[in-house]
Amino acid sequence: MKHFFQYLIVAACTLAPFKTIAQQQAFRVRGTVTDSRTGRPVDGANLRIKGNDASFLTDTAGRFDFPCPQTSAVLVISHMGYASREVVLALPLAQPSGISLAPDPYQLEEVTISTGYQTVPKERATGSFERVGERLFNRAVTTGVLERLDGVTTGTWFDRRSYDHNARGQAQLTIRGVSTLRSAHADPLIILDNFPYEGDPALINPNDVESVTLLKDAAAASIWGARAGNGVIVITSKKGSFNRPAQIRFNSAVTVAGKPDLMVISNAGTSDFIDVEQFLFAQGYYNATINSRFMLPLSPVTDLLLQVRSGVMDSLAAQQQIDQWRHRDVRKDFLDHTYRNAFNQQYAGNISGGSAKYTYMLSGGYDRNLESLVSNRFNRTTLRTHHRLKITDRLEAEAALRYAHENSTRPLPGGAVGYGMLSVRGRTLYPYAALIDGEGNHLAIPRDYRTSYTDTAGGGLLLDWAFRPLDEMHQNTQDRQQEVRADLNLSYRLFPFLTAGVSYMHQLDAGESRQHYPESGYYARDLVNQYTQVVGGRAVRILPVGGMLRQSHNRADGYGLRGQLQANQRWQDRHHVVALVGMEARQHRTWNNQHAPRYGYDDQTLTYIHNIDFNTRHPIYDGLKANTAISNAGSLSQLTNRFVSLYGNASYTFDERYVVSGSFRRDASNVFGVRQNEKWSPLWSSGLSWLLSSEPWYAFGAMPLVKLRATYGYSGNVDPSVAAQTILTHVSGHPTTGLPFASAWTGPNPNLRWEKVRTINFGVDLASRGSRISGSVEYYLKHTHDLLATAPLDPTIGFGLTAIRNAARTRGRGVDLQLNTRNLAGPVLWSSHLLASYHKTTVRDYYLPAPNSLIYVGSGMGVNPIVGQVISPIYSYAWHGLDPVNGDPIGMLAGEASKDYYNIHANTPLEELVFHGSATPLYFGALRNEFQYRNVALSVNVSWFFDYYFRRPSLNYSAFYDSWRSHGEFSQRWQQPGDEQRTNVPSMPYPANGSRDAVYQHASINVLRGDHIRLQDVRLGYRLRQVEIHGFASNLGILWRRNGEKLDPRTLGQPGPPRSLSLGFTLNIQ
Amino acid sequence: MAAFTVVLACLSGCQQYLAVKPDKSMATPTTLKDLQRLLNNIDAMNDGFPALGEETGDDVLLTLANWNSLNEIERNNYIFNNVETAAGRWSQKYVAVACSNIILEGLKDLDEPSGALYNREHMEGGALFFRAHAYFQLVQVFAEHYDESTAGTNPGIVLRSRSAIDEPLIRATVAESYAAIIADLQRACSLLPTAVATPNLPSRAAAYSLLSRTYLTMAQYGPAGLYADSALMLHNVLLDFNLLDTNANMPFPRFYGETIHDSRMTTVIASTGRAVVNPELLAGYDHDDLRRKLFFLRNPDGNHRFKGAFDGINGGTVFNGISTGELYLTRAECLARAGFNDEALTMMNELLRHRWVSGRYEPATRGNTPDVLAFVLRERRKELVYRGLRWMDLRRLAKEGLITGSITRTLGETVHGLPAVRIPHVAYKIPVLAIQEGGYIQN
């Protein structure tokens, strides 16, 4: 372990780093610090003369040399991972002193944890804190902060079931299960250095992070009151240390990730697809589309068939053309032209240090990510300074300033060229589309209108009306975001035991989102054409030829002001009280200004046309749409959230063995409404811990550390978007009437209450002698009351089909286990780190009428409360095979085989549904093995997810016909009697029947076990003096999975994050 | 310490500090302006009427191919086998009811007097009108036809008097439903202005018209005729169809001059790209009748589609508002039923003169028109095509025995029929979600 430690803190090796700190020339204290077990020098050990503030560090050879004014001194030597020692010295020394330190791995655990209000030594904590220190945090190479917690923390699950291969991949993080029934509000609260962080988490540079602490139970989190119900993540930034010479650290990494694996998406073969199109055409399925005056787009096959039908084309020639298309797969075009290997660069550096009275830290970082979809980029620049100053013995000031700038691009709405984003008027792209021809010319695909129409409309008087996806792929939405945050803390020691502190935080955000539709782009050309009338052989353009610009600006400011008194008193050497009480006021405001679109915009000259008639409902070319006014709509919004809180926290330690702790908090906010503020009872928690191993009678020497903990308490969960009164939303002007109007989107709900979470946590911390084995086990109960749910609402009420109401009580149970073992010591060091979690939330009570059972069958993505059942269950219709006569699916109704699809779909009672299990893993965790030989370190993390289910993608004929969304199992469908022996895929019906599709798709046969084990990541590091070089590979794939279909349950069988490999180095100079 | 005092001071001003509105654009309705803006919300108030009746009537037909391209709920509806109704068909108009109730409650709570911009009476009248219009259209599809003998017991629709989401609700009877509509409209008549900026806002003429329509549906021809007359006193514009372009895709501009009230129904079956006009209806138009070309367009396959909505919008939403033509026809029908045949014919001639090629219309007289009522009803169908009105007419005329036989749907070899005697008893299924959450009696 010590080698790991050395590997982490790269202390300096200059021989004279201490001169600057010498205050007074006197005797020299010099010598060497070595490891008592190996005899190797200890690098970076801290030396201090007792009663003196100044401290000194050993160099890489373990040497120290510093002045001391006294003739005799007690030298205190400490180092993480070693037991501290005190050595009495008589000066001057006759010879350099040789000091050996005994390794004490329990010392590694002795860390302070930050709650955002105070830092607490872990041994005095009663609650459930999980700290990810700098080394573990920096093990992974990522752009964001939260991703680095994946696979290295217990009780946390990164839900990637909604992963979108075209977007910046953010996973939904849950800590100890969901505490809310609305997935949109399940995010944990993020605290960045003392105050909640309200900005975009992507703006936090992970290189500025010193540690992250998860607050998992009530005793840990309830200090954050009404927003802590989903768990709290406290991010602590790096700071300089007192008495530490200047240290420079620079690190850089490049990451390459593959293109999304589009071939994982199961589609019907192109030839099958064309056959279905021909069949549908023959059935007259497209007649309504063909007859539409709006010239709705047709696929090339349908277009050809129509030409044959109207006698314009020879049927043989058409078939030949169609047959040529049977071998195409448009995904290849996408992979070749609109995706690339993602390439991320990260650079960060900092300088830190400090004297006896002053510390500093200056840091900067730059990230430049070229994402896989060519239109997507992400750049981030961060700068940060932090200073601490001991103004007097009693007064200490701390100031930090943080600046972040983000510049990113994403596809334009409607102009996106990712696979799955292009649509043909509500349908997915047909598989035989081609984006480019053999000569490299970009090809057009139908989008809003029929190709044969746009090719000829206007007789040359209109702008080119073709949509060529590859021409559009570099158009994008540009988002810029800037953030400045200043933190100021003052603390004043009133009495030796009492400190008063004031903290102030101010944050400013400004951002812009810019969507430029260039004149040459399809969007602008289409718009101009729509507003063109051909009169007497001339094109009359209501809208000028040119581009269009849509811009929005946002601004946010926030402050937090906190006053706090903190007491810390020991007496009789056995009693120790730490207490704090404080008040806090916070405000966060955001403004958003969506500007009206600018037409005729020229990006070169920054000019646009302003004298456009926005009031008339103009005719649309050829009556393709109803007369429509040109949109001139913009919108403004302003949000203000204010909180006032009163809180306190105290702990009493007796004889270093018994700790009692308690906390309370009361919040009031302008989002609650007056009645809620009055009713809101304080949230509180209490806890106990007992260091069993310090009892005089404790005699189990093999286990020198045993600590028991228990806590109980409450936290809450509020959602600013839910209100008890009627809420109107105002809109500036209706496109039809031009009049400002308002809609009522929530009805008055005077009984609304806020969610309350009660947690009971039991923990045991253990360490064996020499810490060969150490770890902790926690068992918790998490009861939530008055859970808000988006529950079905009687549509007669008039506020839509759902409403957010207090709907349920749930009971969560779980176990978090952490076990660290040192398996090998010697030339090869090998340690293992096991993180295992179990979590299950069950619904105890549901206040509202039980919804129709049809909402329970499905993907399990939503949370569907059924009393006594897991919170996100997967249910299915019972399956009875295929009808041997015609391949119809057979379901079950009232215990009998049935083809009454409508009633199976709509009216199967809950008791008759097949229950599979939870849609989220009940058991999950990771095992990390770390090896070190000389300067080479290898770390391999394997994660697992057990006991859950997912619904595999399957074939839906209605979706196939209506929107061209197919599935590869189409080729295995029932086609003739006897096929029911080999397949479960129903025969192809016409017309399609949505209930029949649902009975098959939601049948029990389509639910698979999600259990799998994946190679989470691998890190290889090599250390050479001040430089550490590392490689990090992640998303390496699945080692084992329970389902036999090779589907990745993490993304429900859809493409997941591609493999990525990073290479980087860290340089430390002192 | 100074800063600490600041915190304390801040907390003492807590009440004011926390009184600030969280979202400036989200507001609890606290001013007349807020309420007026709810009234201006045409998406909620004027749109989304259920077109189930129109889809079941005899003007709209589907080819087998187009029928096959629908989902099964719509397919079943088309062949008179209503198994299930999409939630939106019911819920969308209850949004208008909720908004109306918010306005009415808001007016009670607010002391703010009427000013130049916001008039309390107009707003109250407007809210009552919108609520009544929603109820009226809902009761046409979700309850059996009004019949004096059974109206007191047959279930009607759900009447909402408050906006709170926890109000317990039941279905009123048909009689109570109609009584509520009439009460709202009668009060609205006394409050609404005679002139409005655009016909999406309710006017007094619109309230009279809707009262007339309500009484007509109840077969109370006396008040139906009188209210039609009252409405015509305020708005009797008939425009000459000769001024319109018969070749245009959408011949009638939005807010066409004859529009007294502008509203739309939502439909899948009757959407103009899919539905085919009943050839029997089409055959009824004279060659010189401009409506034949202004209302209909020939498809490549020889069928005809509708293009004559009075709001210039074709597709999945179809105009079902109130126009002068409807009032002429209602007035004429009521006159004819009361025996004033000459007066009825005068009304009819005035209307049709504006519909035919100039100079071609030969006025109807007692001589050439022996059965005036039948003539008026025939013309009523031809003028009020695709307005959702045919269903109401079918129900009352079937009840009176003026329509016999069956409405038929031919799909390939199969013919589905709805006998005329069943028409007044058709009541669509209330959506499952409402039944389940509200516990109402299902039809």
Short mmCIF file of C-alpha atoms in Angstrom, two decimals, chain B residues 213-393:
data_model
loop_
_atom_site.label_atom_id
_atom_site.label_comp_id
_atom_site.label_asym_id
_atom_site.label_seq_id
_atom_site.Cartn_x
_atom_site.Cartn_y
_atom_site.Cartn_z
CA ARG B 213 -78.21 25.03 -32.21
CA THR B 214 -78.86 23.57 -28.76
CA TYR B 215 -82.62 24.05 -28.99
CA LEU B 216 -82.63 22.68 -32.51
CA THR B 217 -80.91 19.54 -31.25
CA MET B 218 -83.55 19.25 -28.55
CA ALA B 219 -86.21 19.63 -31.28
CA GLN B 220 -87.51 22.80 -29.61
CA TYR B 221 -87.98 24.60 -32.87
CA GLY B 222 -89.62 27.71 -31.43
CA PRO B 223 -86.67 28.96 -29.39
CA ALA B 224 -84.26 27.55 -31.98
CA GLY B 225 -85.73 29.81 -34.63
CA LEU B 226 -85.92 32.83 -32.35
CA TYR B 227 -82.29 32.58 -31.26
CA ALA B 228 -81.21 32.10 -34.88
CA ASP B 229 -83.07 35.27 -35.68
CA SER B 230 -81.45 37.12 -32.77
CA ALA B 231 -78.05 36.05 -33.99
CA LEU B 232 -78.83 37.13 -37.54
CA MET B 233 -79.81 40.57 -36.28
CA LEU B 234 -76.21 40.95 -35.12
CA HIS B 235 -74.45 39.16 -37.95
CA ASN B 236 -76.13 38.39 -41.22
CA VAL B 237 -73.26 38.73 -43.67
CA LEU B 238 -73.55 36.44 -46.68
CA LEU B 239 -70.69 36.69 -49.12
CA ASP B 240 -70.97 36.00 -52.79
CA PHE B 241 -69.15 32.76 -53.59
CA ASN B 242 -68.60 34.05 -57.11
CA LEU B 243 -65.79 36.14 -55.66
CA LEU B 244 -63.84 33.04 -54.61
CA ASP B 245 -61.40 31.04 -56.73
CA THR B 246 -62.93 27.60 -57.33
CA ASN B 247 -59.54 26.19 -58.39
CA ALA B 248 -57.79 27.17 -55.20
CA ASN B 249 -56.62 24.44 -52.88
CA MET B 250 -58.11 26.27 -49.97
CA PRO B 251 -60.72 28.68 -51.26
CA PHE B 252 -61.79 30.12 -47.90
CA PRO B 253 -59.34 32.25 -45.95
CA ARG B 254 -59.07 31.99 -42.18
CA PHE B 255 -61.78 33.99 -40.44
CA TYR B 256 -63.91 34.06 -43.56
CA GLY B 257 -66.45 36.86 -43.36
CA GLU B 258 -69.41 34.56 -42.75
CA THR B 259 -67.74 33.07 -39.69
CA ILE B 260 -69.52 33.99 -36.47
CA HIS B 261 -67.43 31.72 -34.31
CA ASP B 262 -64.24 29.94 -35.23
CA SER B 263 -63.51 26.44 -33.94
CA ARG B 264 -62.14 23.12 -35.13
CA MET B 265 -62.61 19.43 -34.55
CA THR B 266 -59.83 16.86 -34.61
CA THR B 267 -60.24 13.84 -36.82
CA VAL B 268 -58.34 10.95 -38.30
CA ILE B 269 -61.03 9.30 -40.38
CA ALA B 270 -62.45 12.50 -41.80
CA SER B 271 -59.08 14.10 -42.46
CA THR B 272 -59.23 15.54 -45.91
CA GLY B 273 -56.45 13.47 -47.46
CA ARG B 274 -58.11 10.24 -46.47
CA ALA B 275 -61.88 10.59 -46.43
CA VAL B 276 -63.92 10.36 -49.57
CA VAL B 277 -67.09 12.42 -50.00
CA ASN B 278 -70.24 10.36 -50.24
CA PRO B 279 -71.09 10.36 -53.99
CA GLU B 280 -74.76 10.60 -53.11
CA LEU B 281 -74.12 13.92 -51.39
CA LEU B 282 -72.04 15.12 -54.30
CA ALA B 283 -74.75 14.23 -56.79
CA GLY B 284 -77.09 16.62 -54.98
CA TYR B 285 -75.25 19.72 -56.15
CA ASP B 286 -76.44 21.44 -59.30
CA HIS B 287 -73.91 22.12 -62.03
CA ASP B 288 -74.23 25.84 -61.39
CA ASP B 289 -73.84 25.46 -57.66
CA LEU B 290 -70.41 26.93 -56.90
CA ARG B 291 -70.12 24.91 -53.72
CA ARG B 292 -69.50 21.78 -55.76
CA LYS B 293 -66.13 23.17 -56.83
CA LEU B 294 -65.42 25.29 -53.79
CA PHE B 295 -66.06 22.47 -51.36
CA PHE B 296 -64.72 19.45 -53.22
CA LEU B 297 -61.71 18.36 -55.20
CA ARG B 298 -61.45 15.40 -57.50
CA ASN B 299 -58.81 12.83 -56.56
CA PRO B 300 -56.79 11.05 -59.26
CA ASP B 301 -58.84 7.90 -58.63
CA GLY B 302 -62.10 9.69 -59.44
CA ASN B 303 -63.25 10.06 -55.85
CA HIS B 304 -63.72 13.46 -54.28
CA ARG B 305 -62.27 14.94 -51.17
CA PHE B 306 -63.36 17.93 -49.13
CA LYS B 307 -61.48 21.22 -49.32
CA GLY B 308 -64.05 23.78 -48.25
CA ALA B 309 -63.33 24.41 -44.59
CA PHE B 310 -64.13 27.97 -43.56
CA ASP B 311 -60.76 28.49 -41.94
CA GLY B 312 -58.34 27.66 -44.74
CA ILE B 313 -57.03 24.64 -42.86
CA ASN B 314 -57.33 21.18 -44.29
CA GLY B 315 -56.05 18.00 -42.82
CA GLY B 316 -56.53 16.50 -39.42
CA THR B 317 -58.41 19.49 -38.07
CA VAL B 318 -61.62 20.61 -39.69
CA PHE B 319 -63.63 23.80 -39.16
CA ASN B 320 -66.73 23.18 -37.05
CA GLY B 321 -67.54 26.75 -36.09
CA ILE B 322 -70.66 28.77 -36.63
CA SER B 323 -71.41 30.57 -39.87
CA THR B 324 -74.20 32.76 -41.17
CA GLY B 325 -75.31 29.97 -43.50
CA GLU B 326 -76.15 27.72 -40.57
CA LEU B 327 -78.36 30.42 -39.07
CA TYR B 328 -80.22 30.96 -42.34
CA LEU B 329 -80.87 27.24 -42.56
CA THR B 330 -81.94 26.88 -38.93
CA ARG B 331 -84.20 29.89 -39.20
CA ALA B 332 -85.69 28.58 -42.44
CA GLU B 333 -86.26 25.14 -40.97
CA CYS B 334 -87.96 26.49 -37.89
CA LEU B 335 -90.15 28.75 -40.04
CA ALA B 336 -91.10 25.83 -42.27
CA ARG B 337 -91.87 23.64 -39.26
CA ALA B 338 -94.12 26.36 -37.93
CA GLY B 339 -95.90 26.58 -41.26
CA PHE B 340 -94.34 29.83 -42.46
CA ASN B 341 -93.27 28.28 -45.74
CA ASP B 342 -92.97 31.48 -47.77
CA GLU B 343 -90.80 33.11 -45.17
CA ALA B 344 -88.68 29.98 -45.08
CA LEU B 345 -88.24 30.03 -48.83
CA THR B 346 -87.26 33.70 -48.76
CA MET B 347 -84.47 32.85 -46.34
CA MET B 348 -83.38 29.95 -48.52
CA ASN B 349 -83.36 31.97 -51.72
CA GLU B 350 -81.28 34.68 -50.09
CA LEU B 351 -78.70 32.09 -49.04
CA LEU B 352 -78.56 30.14 -52.28
CA ARG B 353 -78.34 33.26 -54.41
CA HIS B 354 -74.89 33.73 -52.86
CA ARG B 355 -73.91 30.15 -53.58
CA TRP B 356 -74.69 29.79 -57.24
CA VAL B 357 -73.09 31.19 -60.35
CA SER B 358 -74.38 34.76 -60.65
CA GLY B 359 -77.74 34.93 -62.26
CA ARG B 360 -78.22 31.18 -62.53
CA TYR B 361 -80.16 30.61 -59.37
CA GLU B 362 -83.84 30.24 -59.89
CA PRO B 363 -85.63 31.12 -56.65
CA ALA B 364 -87.61 28.36 -54.99
CA THR B 365 -91.29 29.02 -54.70
CA ARG B 366 -94.25 27.19 -53.24
CA GLY B 367 -94.94 26.18 -56.81
CA ASN B 368 -91.70 24.46 -57.62
CA THR B 369 -91.04 23.31 -54.02
CA PRO B 370 -94.00 21.38 -52.63
CA ASP B 371 -92.22 20.07 -49.51
CA VAL B 372 -90.45 23.09 -48.08
CA LEU B 373 -89.08 21.28 -45.00
CA ALA B 374 -87.54 18.53 -47.12
CA PHE B 375 -86.03 21.19 -49.37
CA VAL B 376 -84.54 23.06 -46.41
CA LEU B 377 -83.11 19.87 -44.92
CA ARG B 378 -81.60 18.86 -48.26
CA GLU B 379 -79.96 22.24 -48.61
CA ARG B 380 -78.87 22.13 -44.98
CA ARG B 381 -76.82 19.02 -45.67
CA LYS B 382 -75.27 20.58 -48.79
CA GLU B 383 -74.28 23.82 -47.10
CA LEU B 384 -73.03 22.46 -43.78
CA VAL B 385 -70.75 19.77 -45.12
CA TYR B 386 -67.96 18.52 -42.82
CA ARG B 387 -68.96 20.75 -39.96
CA GLY B 388 -69.77 18.06 -37.42
CA LEU B 389 -73.40 19.17 -37.79
CA ARG B 390 -74.52 16.27 -39.93
CA TRP B 391 -74.34 13.92 -36.95
CA MET B 392 -76.59 16.16 -34.84
CA ASP B 393 -79.04 16.43 -37.74
#
